[in-house]
Amino acid sequence: MKEKPIKPLKSVVLVSTPWPIFNRPSIQLGTLKSYLKSQFPELEIVAHHFYLKVAESIGYKLYHAISEKTWLAETVYAALLYPERSKPIEKLFFRKAKGKPLLRDVDFKDLTKRVAEVSDEFIDNENWNNFGIAGFSICLCQLTSAMYFIRRMKQNFPDLPIVVGGSMFAGSSSNRLFKVFPEIDFVINGEGELPLSRLIRNLKNSPRTVDNLLIPGIVTAKEMNIESRDGFSQLEDLEDIPVPDYDDYFNLLKSFKPDKIFFPTLPAEISRGCWWQKSTTGGKHSGCAFCNLNLQWEGYRSKNTEQIAAEIDHLTSRYRSLSVAFMDNLIPLKTSGEIFSNLSKLEKDFRLFCEIRATTPGRVLESMKRAGVKEVQIGIEALSTRLLKKLNKGTTAIQNLEIMKNCEELGIVNSSNLILNFPGSDKEDVKETMQNLEFAMSFRPMRFVHFWLGLGSPVWQNPKDFGIKAVFNHPNYAKLFPSEIYRQMVFMIQAYRGDLGYQRKLWQPVKKKVREWKKAYNEIHNGHVHSPILSYRDGRDFMVIRQRRLSADPITHRLEGMSREIYLFCGHHHSLKRILQEFPKLTEDRLIPFLKMMVDKKLMFEENRKYLSLAVPIK
């Protein structure tokens, strides 16, 4: 192999291509830039959040509609990379655009032309010779766009070293990357800060040939088997990471016309990894069976509570925005209360988003609400405890209903998912889901999502355990890429042979029920100030429960004395045994009929002799 000389390094460029969420800076670029600046203050570090320019060029609404679905996003630049494949690529675009009114009448050729124009203008107007290395963060929805940029840049600047990283190349997905995309020189395996800084230091201080660099966490064409490397090269302590630098994003936004300027949401991180996912003996992992989100990290690490508050204070003051999205897969369990208490003390009217587990205590949710949390995504995934066990969620249906109720009470938007078609699920899972959905109808509807097989997930690693006969690249990649690439690459979205047809048919009633749930919830609240569908007012020695209904008058119930006390006590779910302990004057034969009556009226939920009151207080 011919050696490629590397010139002394004086500046670094980092690029994020379409299609991330346009109204957020790239946390990958912002964090890498700030870390590299702390390590190399003498170097110029430039970050191009280029996806924002594409969004401004084609229109924010159109960009958002495309960016919501992976296959829609990947088609646009695939058509530019492989114009000879434009017909099947365009067909895939419109197949995935069904149900999106904004995309129904899109001229796909015109769309790709507009995207090409703004992309090529950026590529052609930047003097890439000024940089000693170019880094690309490539996550879901960014594969074809990044490869288009890399290929175009390499055509004009063949000696510019290209390094790629991100979740798209976690695990075994990069093993044959150099064969199918020879324009790439380096791949970062896992977290980027340490490998990239070591690569830059090597290129800066002792320029050598690309093919001879041996750096922990860096894979080259000479050593293509990522799985042969000894683990990751990652920071032991997240306290070593400076506050993200989003200056480049905001400078680009300021260059737009006034009608194109908006207030962005600031990405931030509290932790990396998932504490629910832990290494176990035999090389297997615990954690959710469907999840492949933590392949680029080893273990779980979190920042200290003071650092988190200081970072959020700095980011919101510097960029004059109060909307913050925590990008963590899962926020810390033990320190959550303190984290949000510290944020409350900053006395800023935040609008916060984060992802949490269903086991998050009510007191922590209250602390989050006081700090400014307006929306959460809860790892609910199912309303059947049987199915939750198969998903290895470590939660139960009654816990899921309780946190949904708590969010409804606090006015926190719960944008959670219900997974359909999970391989190995059966009639009993669907039956239990349908039964429990009846008790969830008073709360904000969930979105149903169809199971997709992620490379490296426990299901992918142990397919036979879930009734899967074979796994392979998703066939949509065969429409996006030439056959030689499709056959050699291992892509992050996989497909499988198993019980797909059976699962689709099995879960149809749930899809129908969820649609009815969403329609009823929206119509009941239409045109009125938001108030809970199932609520109560307490009268000290009695209470009035009100059930709002679609196209019918509300039903009211009055509980007095001990009935009221039992209902209030079960605001947090309790076992029958615990309820009897709390009310020793009651016998089981007197208590059971009351609880059964409450369950029959959908005022309480019962699971395995545990009871949860569903009405939320009106205060």
Coordinates of C-alpha atoms in Angstrom, one line a residue:
M1 CA 0.0 0.0 0.0
K2 CA 1.3 3.4 -0.9
E3 CA 2.1 5.6 2.1
K4 CA 0.3 8.9 2.3
P5 CA 2.4 11.7 3.7
I6 CA 0.8 13.8 6.5
K7 CA 1.7 17.5 6.7
P8 CA 2.2 19.2 10.2
L9 CA -1.1 19.8 11.8
K10 CA -2.2 23.4 12.7
S11 CA -5.9 23.3 12.6
V12 CA -8.8 20.7 12.9
V13 CA -12.2 20.8 11.3
L14 CA -15.2 18.9 12.8
V15 CA -18.3 18.3 10.6
S16 CA -21.9 17.2 11.3
T17 CA -23.9 16.6 8.2
P18 CA -27.7 16.3 7.8
W19 CA -30.1 15.0 9.3
P20 CA -29.9 15.7 13.0
I21 CA -32.6 17.8 14.7
F22 CA -32.0 21.2 13.2
N23 CA -32.9 23.3 16.2
R24 CA -30.2 21.9 18.4
P25 CA -26.4 22.3 18.1
S26 CA -24.5 19.0 17.7
I27 CA -23.4 18.0 21.2
Q28 CA -20.8 15.7 19.6
L29 CA -19.2 18.6 17.9
G30 CA -19.6 21.0 20.8
T31 CA -18.1 18.6 23.3
L32 CA -15.2 17.5 21.1
K33 CA -14.4 21.1 20.2
S34 CA -14.2 22.2 23.8
Y35 CA -12.2 19.2 24.8
L36 CA -9.7 19.6 22.0
K37 CA -9.3 23.3 22.8
S38 CA -8.5 22.4 26.4
Q39 CA -5.8 20.0 25.1
F40 CA -4.5 22.1 22.3
P41 CA -5.0 25.8 22.9
E42 CA -2.6 26.7 20.1
L43 CA -4.7 24.9 17.5
E44 CA -7.6 26.3 15.6
I45 CA -10.7 24.0 16.0
V46 CA -13.5 24.7 13.6
A47 CA -16.9 23.0 14.0
H48 CA -19.4 23.0 11.1
H49 CA -23.0 22.2 12.2
F50 CA -23.8 22.1 8.5
Y51 CA -27.1 20.4 8.8
L52 CA -28.5 23.7 10.0
K53 CA -27.6 25.3 6.7
V54 CA -29.5 22.6 4.8
A55 CA -32.5 23.1 7.0
E56 CA -32.5 26.8 6.4
S57 CA -32.1 26.3 2.7
I58 CA -34.9 23.8 2.1
G59 CA -37.2 25.1 4.9
Y60 CA -37.4 24.0 8.5
K61 CA -40.7 22.2 8.2
L62 CA -39.6 20.1 5.2
Y63 CA -36.2 19.3 6.9
H64 CA -38.0 18.3 10.1
A65 CA -40.4 16.0 8.3
I66 CA -37.5 14.2 6.5
S67 CA -35.3 14.0 9.6
E68 CA -38.0 12.2 11.6
K69 CA -37.5 8.9 9.7
T70 CA -34.1 7.3 9.1
W71 CA -35.0 5.9 5.7
L72 CA -36.3 9.2 4.4
A73 CA -33.2 11.0 5.6
E74 CA -30.8 8.5 4.0
T75 CA -32.5 8.5 0.6
V76 CA -31.6 12.2 -0.3
Y77 CA -27.8 11.9 -0.2
A78 CA -27.9 8.3 -1.4
A79 CA -29.4 9.6 -4.7
L80 CA -26.5 12.1 -4.9
L81 CA -23.9 9.4 -4.1
Y82 CA -25.4 6.9 -6.6
P83 CA -27.4 8.8 -9.3
E84 CA -27.6 5.6 -11.3
R85 CA -29.8 4.2 -8.5
S86 CA -32.1 7.2 -8.3
K87 CA -35.3 5.3 -9.3
P88 CA -35.3 2.7 -6.5
I89 CA -34.1 5.3 -4.0
E90 CA -36.9 7.7 -5.0
K91 CA -39.4 4.9 -4.7
L92 CA -38.1 4.2 -1.1
F93 CA -38.5 7.9 -0.3
F94 CA -42.2 8.0 -1.2
R95 CA -42.9 4.6 0.4
K96 CA -41.6 6.0 3.7
A97 CA -43.3 9.4 3.1
K98 CA -46.8 7.9 3.3
G99 CA -48.8 9.5 6.1
K100 CA -46.7 12.7 6.0
P101 CA -48.8 15.4 4.1
L102 CA -45.9 17.7 3.8
L103 CA -43.9 15.1 1.8
R104 CA -46.7 13.8 -0.3
D105 CA -46.2 16.3 -3.2
V106 CA -42.4 16.8 -2.9
D107 CA -40.5 16.8 -6.1
F108 CA -37.7 14.4 -5.1
K109 CA -35.4 15.3 -8.0
D110 CA -35.8 19.0 -7.1
L111 CA -35.2 18.3 -3.4
T112 CA -32.0 16.4 -4.1
K113 CA -30.9 19.2 -6.5
R114 CA -31.4 21.9 -3.8
V115 CA -29.6 19.8 -1.2
A116 CA -26.7 19.2 -3.6
E117 CA -26.4 22.9 -4.4
V118 CA -26.1 24.1 -0.8
S119 CA -23.8 21.1 0.1
D120 CA -21.5 21.6 -2.9
E121 CA -21.3 25.3 -2.3
F122 CA -20.1 24.7 1.2
I123 CA -17.6 22.0 0.1
D124 CA -16.2 24.0 -2.8
N125 CA -15.9 27.3 -0.9
E126 CA -14.0 25.9 2.1
N127 CA -10.2 25.6 1.7
W128 CA -9.8 22.2 3.2
N129 CA -6.0 22.4 2.7
N130 CA -6.0 24.7 5.8
F131 CA -6.8 21.7 8.0
G132 CA -4.6 18.9 9.1
I133 CA -7.4 16.5 9.7
A134 CA -11.2 16.5 9.2
G135 CA -13.5 14.6 11.7
F136 CA -17.1 13.5 11.0
S137 CA -19.6 12.6 13.7
I138 CA -21.9 10.0 12.1
C139 CA -25.0 8.8 13.9
L140 CA -28.4 7.5 12.7
C141 CA -29.6 9.4 9.6
Q142 CA -26.1 10.7 8.7
L143 CA -24.4 7.8 6.9
T144 CA -25.1 8.8 3.3
S145 CA -24.8 12.5 3.9
A146 CA -21.4 12.1 5.6
M147 CA -20.1 9.8 2.9
Y148 CA -21.2 12.3 0.2
F149 CA -19.2 15.0 1.9
I150 CA -16.2 12.8 2.5
R151 CA -16.1 11.6 -1.1
R152 CA -16.4 15.1 -2.5
M153 CA -13.7 16.4 -0.2
K154 CA -11.3 13.6 -1.0
Q155 CA -11.8 14.1 -4.7
N156 CA -10.3 17.6 -4.4
F157 CA -8.1 17.1 -1.3
P158 CA -6.9 13.5 -1.4
D159 CA -4.2 14.0 1.2
L160 CA -6.6 15.4 3.9
P161 CA -6.9 12.7 6.6
I162 CA -10.5 11.8 7.4
V163 CA -11.5 10.4 10.8
V164 CA -15.1 9.2 11.5
G165 CA -16.8 8.2 14.7
G166 CA -20.2 8.1 16.3
S167 CA -22.9 5.5 17.1
M168 CA -23.1 4.5 13.4
F169 CA -19.8 2.8 13.7
A170 CA -20.1 1.1 17.1
G171 CA -19.4 -2.6 17.5
S172 CA -18.8 -4.7 14.4
S173 CA -20.4 -2.2 11.9
S174 CA -16.9 -0.9 10.9
N175 CA -15.1 -4.1 10.1
R176 CA -15.3 -3.7 6.4
L177 CA -15.7 0.0 6.2
F178 CA -12.3 0.8 4.7
K179 CA -13.0 -1.7 1.8
V180 CA -16.3 -0.1 0.8
F181 CA -15.4 3.5 1.7
P182 CA -11.6 3.8 1.0
E183 CA -11.8 7.6 1.4
I184 CA -11.9 7.1 5.2
D185 CA -8.5 6.9 6.9
F186 CA -9.4 6.4 10.6
V187 CA -12.4 5.1 12.6
I188 CA -12.9 5.9 16.3
N189 CA -14.1 2.9 18.2
G190 CA -16.2 4.2 21.1
E191 CA -16.0 7.6 22.8
G192 CA -14.1 10.2 20.8
E193 CA -12.2 12.5 23.2
L194 CA -9.1 10.5 24.1
P195 CA -8.6 8.7 20.7
L196 CA -9.1 11.9 18.7
S197 CA -6.8 13.9 20.9
R198 CA -4.1 11.2 20.8
L199 CA -4.4 11.1 17.0
I200 CA -4.1 14.9 16.7
R201 CA -1.1 14.9 19.1
N202 CA 0.6 12.2 17.0
L203 CA 0.0 14.0 13.7
K204 CA 1.0 17.4 15.3
N205 CA 4.2 16.4 17.0
S206 CA 5.6 13.6 14.9
P207 CA 4.0 13.4 11.4
R208 CA 4.2 9.9 10.2
T209 CA 2.3 7.9 7.6
V210 CA -1.4 7.2 8.0
D211 CA -1.0 3.5 7.8
N212 CA 1.5 3.2 10.6
L213 CA -0.4 5.0 13.3
L214 CA -1.3 2.7 16.2
I215 CA -3.4 4.5 18.8
P216 CA -5.8 2.9 21.3
G217 CA -9.4 3.5 20.2
I218 CA -8.4 4.2 16.6
V219 CA -8.9 1.7 13.8
T220 CA -7.1 1.9 10.4
A221 CA -7.2 -0.1 7.2
K222 CA -4.4 -2.2 8.5
E223 CA -6.4 -3.3 11.6
M224 CA -10.0 -3.5 10.4
N225 CA -11.4 -5.9 13.0
I226 CA -12.7 -3.5 15.7
E227 CA -13.7 -6.5 17.9
S228 CA -10.0 -7.4 18.1
R229 CA -9.1 -4.2 20.0
D230 CA -8.9 -4.3 23.8
G231 CA -12.0 -2.4 24.9
F232 CA -12.5 1.3 24.5
S233 CA -10.2 4.2 25.2
Q234 CA -12.5 6.5 27.2
L235 CA -12.3 9.1 29.9
E236 CA -12.5 7.7 33.4
D237 CA -14.1 10.8 34.8
L238 CA -16.6 13.0 33.0
E239 CA -15.5 15.9 35.1
D240 CA -12.6 16.3 32.7
I241 CA -14.9 17.4 29.9
P242 CA -15.3 21.2 29.6
V243 CA -18.6 22.8 28.8
P244 CA -19.7 22.3 25.2
D245 CA -18.7 25.0 22.7
Y246 CA -21.7 25.8 20.4
D247 CA -20.3 29.2 19.1
D248 CA -20.1 27.9 15.5
Y249 CA -23.7 26.9 15.4
F250 CA -24.9 30.2 16.8
N251 CA -22.6 32.2 14.5
L252 CA -24.2 30.3 11.5
L253 CA -27.7 31.0 12.9
K254 CA -26.9 34.7 13.2
S255 CA -26.0 34.8 9.5
F256 CA -29.6 33.9 8.5
K257 CA -32.3 36.4 7.5
P258 CA -34.4 37.5 10.5
D259 CA -37.4 35.4 9.5
K260 CA -35.2 32.2 9.7
I261 CA -33.8 32.9 13.2
F262 CA -35.2 31.0 16.1
F263 CA -34.3 30.1 19.7
P264 CA -32.5 26.8 19.7
T265 CA -32.6 24.0 22.4
L266 CA -29.3 23.5 24.0
P267 CA -28.1 19.8 24.3
A268 CA -26.4 18.9 27.5
E269 CA -25.3 15.7 29.2
I270 CA -25.3 14.5 32.8
S271 CA -24.0 11.0 32.1
R272 CA -22.8 8.5 29.5
G273 CA -23.9 4.9 29.3
C274 CA -26.8 3.2 31.1
W275 CA -26.7 2.0 34.7
W276 CA -29.4 -0.6 33.9
Q277 CA -27.1 -2.2 31.4
K278 CA -24.2 -4.0 33.1
S279 CA -21.6 -6.5 32.1
T280 CA -22.3 -10.1 33.2
T281 CA -20.4 -13.3 33.1
G282 CA -20.2 -15.2 29.8
G283 CA -19.8 -12.1 27.8
K284 CA -23.5 -11.3 27.8
H285 CA -25.1 -8.1 29.0
S286 CA -28.0 -7.1 31.0
G287 CA -30.2 -4.2 30.0
C288 CA -33.1 -3.8 27.7
A289 CA -33.3 -6.7 25.1
F290 CA -33.9 -4.3 22.2
C291 CA -31.4 -1.6 23.0
N292 CA -28.1 -1.0 21.2
L293 CA -27.7 2.6 22.3
N294 CA -24.6 2.1 24.5
L295 CA -22.3 0.2 22.3
Q296 CA -19.8 3.1 22.1
W297 CA -19.3 3.2 25.9
E298 CA -18.1 0.9 28.6
G299 CA -19.9 1.2 31.9
Y300 CA -21.9 4.1 33.3
R301 CA -20.3 7.5 34.3
S302 CA -21.9 10.7 35.5
K303 CA -20.8 14.2 36.3
N304 CA -21.0 15.6 39.8
T305 CA -24.1 17.6 40.7
E306 CA -22.3 20.9 41.1
Q307 CA -20.7 20.6 37.7
I308 CA -24.0 19.9 36.0
A309 CA -25.7 23.0 37.5
A310 CA -22.7 25.2 36.6
E311 CA -22.7 23.9 33.0
I312 CA -26.4 24.6 32.5
D313 CA -26.0 28.0 34.0
H314 CA -23.1 28.8 31.7
L315 CA -24.7 27.4 28.5
T316 CA -28.1 29.2 29.0
S317 CA -26.3 32.5 29.9
R318 CA -23.8 32.4 27.0
Y319 CA -26.3 31.4 24.3
R320 CA -29.4 33.3 25.8
S321 CA -31.7 30.3 25.6
L322 CA -33.5 28.6 28.4
S323 CA -34.5 25.4 26.6
V324 CA -32.2 22.4 27.4
A325 CA -32.4 18.8 26.3
F326 CA -30.4 16.3 28.3
M327 CA -29.0 13.8 25.9
D328 CA -28.4 11.0 28.4
N329 CA -29.8 7.5 27.7
L330 CA -30.7 7.5 31.4
I331 CA -30.1 10.1 34.1
P332 CA -28.5 9.0 37.4
L333 CA -30.7 7.3 39.9
K334 CA -29.1 8.3 43.2
T335 CA -28.3 12.0 42.4
S336 CA -31.4 13.0 40.3
G337 CA -33.1 14.8 43.2
E338 CA -30.0 16.8 44.0
I339 CA -29.3 17.6 40.3
F340 CA -32.7 19.1 39.8
S341 CA -32.7 20.8 43.2
N342 CA -29.5 22.6 42.2
L343 CA -31.0 23.6 38.9
S344 CA -34.0 25.1 40.7
K345 CA -31.6 27.2 42.8
L346 CA -30.3 28.9 39.6
E347 CA -33.7 30.8 39.5
K348 CA -34.0 30.5 35.8
D349 CA -37.3 29.6 34.0
F350 CA -35.9 26.6 32.2
R351 CA -37.7 24.4 29.8
L352 CA -36.0 21.0 30.2
F353 CA -36.3 17.6 28.6
C354 CA -34.8 14.3 29.8
E355 CA -35.2 10.5 29.6
I356 CA -36.0 8.5 32.7
R357 CA -37.0 5.1 33.9
A358 CA -40.5 4.2 35.0
T359 CA -39.1 3.6 38.5
T360 CA -38.3 7.3 39.0
P361 CA -39.9 8.2 42.4
G362 CA -42.7 10.8 42.6
R363 CA -40.6 13.0 44.8
V364 CA -37.9 13.2 42.1
L365 CA -40.5 14.0 39.5
E366 CA -41.7 16.8 41.7
S367 CA -38.1 18.1 41.9
M368 CA -37.8 17.9 38.2
K369 CA -41.0 19.8 37.7
R370 CA -39.8 22.6 40.0
A371 CA -36.5 22.8 38.1
G372 CA -38.4 23.3 34.8
V373 CA -38.8 19.8 33.3
K374 CA -41.7 20.2 30.8
E375 CA -41.3 16.9 28.9
V376 CA -39.8 13.4 29.6
Q377 CA -39.4 10.3 27.6
I378 CA -40.0 7.3 30.0
G379 CA -38.7 3.9 29.1
I380 CA -42.2 2.3 29.3
E381 CA -42.1 0.3 26.1
A382 CA -45.0 -2.1 27.2
L383 CA -48.1 -2.2 29.4
S384 CA -47.8 -6.0 29.9
T385 CA -45.7 -7.3 32.7
R386 CA -45.2 -10.6 30.8
L387 CA -43.8 -8.7 27.8
L388 CA -41.8 -6.4 30.0
K389 CA -40.0 -9.5 31.3
K390 CA -39.2 -10.5 27.7
L391 CA -37.9 -7.0 27.1
N392 CA -35.8 -7.3 30.3
K393 CA -37.0 -3.8 31.4
G394 CA -37.0 -4.7 35.1
T395 CA -40.3 -2.9 35.5
T396 CA -44.0 -3.9 35.7
A397 CA -47.2 -2.6 34.2
I398 CA -48.4 -1.1 37.5
Q399 CA -45.2 0.9 37.8
N400 CA -45.6 2.2 34.2
L401 CA -49.2 3.3 35.0
E402 CA -48.1 5.0 38.2
I403 CA -45.5 7.2 36.5
M404 CA -47.9 8.0 33.7
K405 CA -50.4 9.1 36.4
N406 CA -47.7 11.2 38.2
C407 CA -46.7 13.0 35.0
E408 CA -50.4 13.7 34.3
E409 CA -50.7 15.2 37.8
L410 CA -47.6 17.4 37.5
G411 CA -48.4 18.5 34.0
I412 CA -45.2 17.0 32.6
V413 CA -45.6 15.8 29.0
N414 CA -44.9 12.1 28.7
S415 CA -43.8 11.3 25.2
S416 CA -43.1 7.6 25.6
N417 CA -43.3 4.6 23.3
L418 CA -45.2 1.3 23.1
I419 CA -43.2 -1.3 21.3
L420 CA -45.2 -3.5 18.9
N421 CA -44.2 -6.7 17.1
F422 CA -41.5 -7.7 19.5
P423 CA -40.2 -11.1 18.4
G424 CA -41.4 -13.9 20.6
S425 CA -44.4 -12.0 22.0
D426 CA -47.6 -14.0 22.1
K427 CA -51.4 -13.8 22.5
E428 CA -51.2 -13.5 26.2
D429 CA -48.9 -10.4 25.9
V430 CA -51.4 -8.8 23.6
K431 CA -54.3 -9.8 25.8
E432 CA -52.7 -8.3 28.9
T433 CA -51.8 -5.1 26.9
M434 CA -55.4 -4.6 25.7
Q435 CA -56.7 -5.1 29.2
N436 CA -54.3 -2.7 30.8
L437 CA -54.8 -0.1 28.0
E438 CA -58.3 0.4 29.4
F439 CA -56.8 1.7 32.6
A440 CA -54.3 4.0 30.8
M441 CA -56.9 5.8 28.7
S442 CA -57.1 8.7 31.3
F443 CA -53.4 9.6 30.7
R444 CA -51.5 11.1 27.8
P445 CA -51.4 8.6 24.9
M446 CA -48.2 6.8 24.1
R447 CA -46.8 6.5 20.5
F448 CA -46.7 3.0 19.1
V449 CA -43.4 2.0 17.4
H450 CA -42.6 -1.1 15.5
F451 CA -39.7 -3.2 16.8
W452 CA -36.6 -2.8 14.8
L453 CA -33.5 -5.0 15.2
G454 CA -30.4 -3.0 16.2
L455 CA -26.9 -4.3 15.6
G456 CA -25.3 -5.4 18.9
S457 CA -28.5 -5.5 20.9
P458 CA -29.2 -8.5 23.1
V459 CA -31.8 -9.7 20.6
W460 CA -29.3 -9.5 17.8
Q461 CA -26.6 -11.2 19.9
N462 CA -29.0 -14.1 21.0
P463 CA -31.6 -14.3 18.2
K464 CA -32.6 -17.9 18.9
D465 CA -33.8 -16.9 22.4
F466 CA -36.4 -14.7 20.7
G467 CA -37.5 -17.1 18.0
I468 CA -35.4 -15.5 15.3
K469 CA -34.0 -17.8 12.6
A470 CA -31.6 -15.5 10.8
V471 CA -30.3 -11.9 10.9
F472 CA -29.0 -9.8 8.1
N473 CA -28.8 -6.2 6.8
H474 CA -32.1 -4.4 6.4
P475 CA -33.2 -4.7 2.8
N476 CA -33.7 -1.0 2.5
Y477 CA -29.9 -0.6 2.5
A478 CA -29.9 -2.6 -0.7
K479 CA -31.9 0.1 -2.3
L480 CA -29.6 2.8 -1.0
F481 CA -26.2 1.3 -1.8
P482 CA -24.7 -0.7 -4.6
S483 CA -24.8 -4.5 -4.1
E484 CA -21.0 -4.8 -3.4
I485 CA -21.4 -2.4 -0.5
Y486 CA -24.6 -3.9 0.8
R487 CA -23.0 -7.4 0.8
Q488 CA -19.8 -6.3 2.6
M489 CA -21.0 -3.8 5.2
V490 CA -22.7 -4.7 8.4
F491 CA -25.2 -1.8 9.0
M492 CA -26.7 -0.6 12.3
I493 CA -30.3 -1.4 11.3
Q494 CA -30.7 -5.2 10.8
A495 CA -33.6 -7.3 9.6
Y496 CA -34.5 -10.9 10.5
R497 CA -36.4 -14.0 9.5
G498 CA -38.8 -15.3 12.2
D499 CA -42.4 -14.5 13.2
L500 CA -42.8 -11.1 11.5
G501 CA -46.1 -11.8 9.7
Y502 CA -47.5 -13.4 12.8
Q503 CA -46.5 -10.4 15.0
R504 CA -47.9 -7.8 12.6
K505 CA -51.3 -9.6 12.7
L506 CA -51.1 -10.2 16.4
W507 CA -50.6 -6.6 17.3
Q508 CA -53.2 -5.0 15.0
P509 CA -55.8 -4.7 17.8
V510 CA -53.3 -2.8 19.9
K511 CA -52.5 -0.4 17.1
K512 CA -56.3 0.3 16.7
K513 CA -56.7 0.8 20.4
V514 CA -53.8 3.3 20.7
R515 CA -55.3 5.3 17.8
E516 CA -58.6 5.4 19.6
W517 CA -56.9 6.4 22.8
K518 CA -55.1 9.3 21.1
K519 CA -58.3 10.5 19.4
A520 CA -60.4 10.3 22.6
Y521 CA -57.7 12.1 24.6
N522 CA -57.4 14.9 22.1
E523 CA -61.2 15.4 21.6
I524 CA -61.9 15.4 25.3
H525 CA -59.3 18.2 25.8
N526 CA -60.2 20.1 22.6
G527 CA -60.9 23.7 23.1
H528 CA -60.6 23.6 26.9
V529 CA -57.9 24.3 29.4
H530 CA -56.1 21.1 30.0
S531 CA -57.4 19.2 33.0
P532 CA -57.1 15.5 33.8
I533 CA -59.6 13.1 32.5
L534 CA -59.8 11.2 35.8
S535 CA -59.4 13.5 38.8
Y536 CA -60.5 14.0 42.4
R537 CA -61.1 16.8 44.8
D538 CA -60.5 16.1 48.5
G539 CA -63.0 17.3 51.1
R540 CA -61.0 16.3 54.2
D541 CA -63.4 13.5 55.3
F542 CA -64.8 12.8 51.8
M543 CA -63.6 13.1 48.2
V544 CA -65.3 13.5 44.8
I545 CA -63.8 11.7 41.8
R546 CA -64.7 12.9 38.3
Q547 CA -64.4 10.8 35.1
R548 CA -64.6 12.8 31.9
R549 CA -65.9 11.0 28.9
L550 CA -66.0 11.4 25.2
S551 CA -69.4 12.5 23.9
A552 CA -71.0 11.9 27.3
D553 CA -71.5 13.7 30.6
P554 CA -68.8 13.1 33.2
I555 CA -69.4 10.5 35.9
T556 CA -68.8 11.5 39.5
H557 CA -68.1 9.2 42.5
R558 CA -68.0 10.1 46.2
L559 CA -65.9 8.3 48.7
E560 CA -66.2 8.9 52.4
G561 CA -64.4 7.9 55.6
M562 CA -62.1 4.8 55.3
S563 CA -62.9 4.4 51.6
R564 CA -61.4 7.8 51.0
E565 CA -58.4 7.0 53.2
I566 CA -57.7 3.7 51.3
Y567 CA -58.0 5.5 47.9
L568 CA -55.5 8.2 49.0
F569 CA -53.1 5.6 50.4
C570 CA -53.0 3.8 47.1
G571 CA -51.9 6.9 45.3
H572 CA -48.6 5.0 45.3
H573 CA -49.2 1.4 44.5
H574 CA -49.3 -1.0 47.5
S575 CA -49.8 -4.7 48.0
L576 CA -53.0 -6.0 49.6
K577 CA -50.9 -7.1 52.6
R578 CA -49.5 -3.6 53.0
I579 CA -53.0 -2.0 52.8
L580 CA -54.3 -4.4 55.5
Q581 CA -51.3 -3.4 57.7
E582 CA -52.1 0.3 57.2
F583 CA -55.8 -0.3 58.1
P584 CA -55.7 -3.0 60.8
K585 CA -59.4 -2.6 61.6
L586 CA -60.3 -3.9 58.1
T587 CA -60.5 -7.6 57.3
E588 CA -59.6 -9.0 53.9
D589 CA -63.1 -10.1 53.1
R590 CA -64.3 -6.5 53.7
L591 CA -61.5 -4.8 51.8
I592 CA -61.5 -7.0 48.6
P593 CA -65.0 -6.1 47.5
F594 CA -64.2 -2.3 47.8
L595 CA -61.0 -2.7 45.8
K596 CA -62.8 -4.8 43.2
M597 CA -65.5 -2.2 42.8
M598 CA -62.8 0.5 42.3
V599 CA -61.1 -1.7 39.6
D600 CA -64.3 -2.5 37.8
K601 CA -65.0 1.2 37.6
K602 CA -61.5 1.9 36.2
L603 CA -60.8 4.1 39.2
M604 CA -58.0 1.8 40.4
F605 CA -55.7 -0.7 38.8
E606 CA -54.8 -4.2 40.2
E607 CA -51.9 -6.4 39.3
N608 CA -50.8 -9.4 41.3
R609 CA -52.7 -8.2 44.4
K610 CA -51.1 -4.8 44.2
Y611 CA -53.4 -1.7 43.8
L612 CA -53.0 1.7 42.4
S613 CA -55.4 4.6 42.5
L614 CA -55.6 6.3 39.1
A615 CA -57.3 9.6 39.7
V616 CA -55.0 12.7 40.1
P617 CA -55.7 15.5 42.5
I618 CA -57.1 18.9 41.4
K619 CA -55.4 21.6 43.4

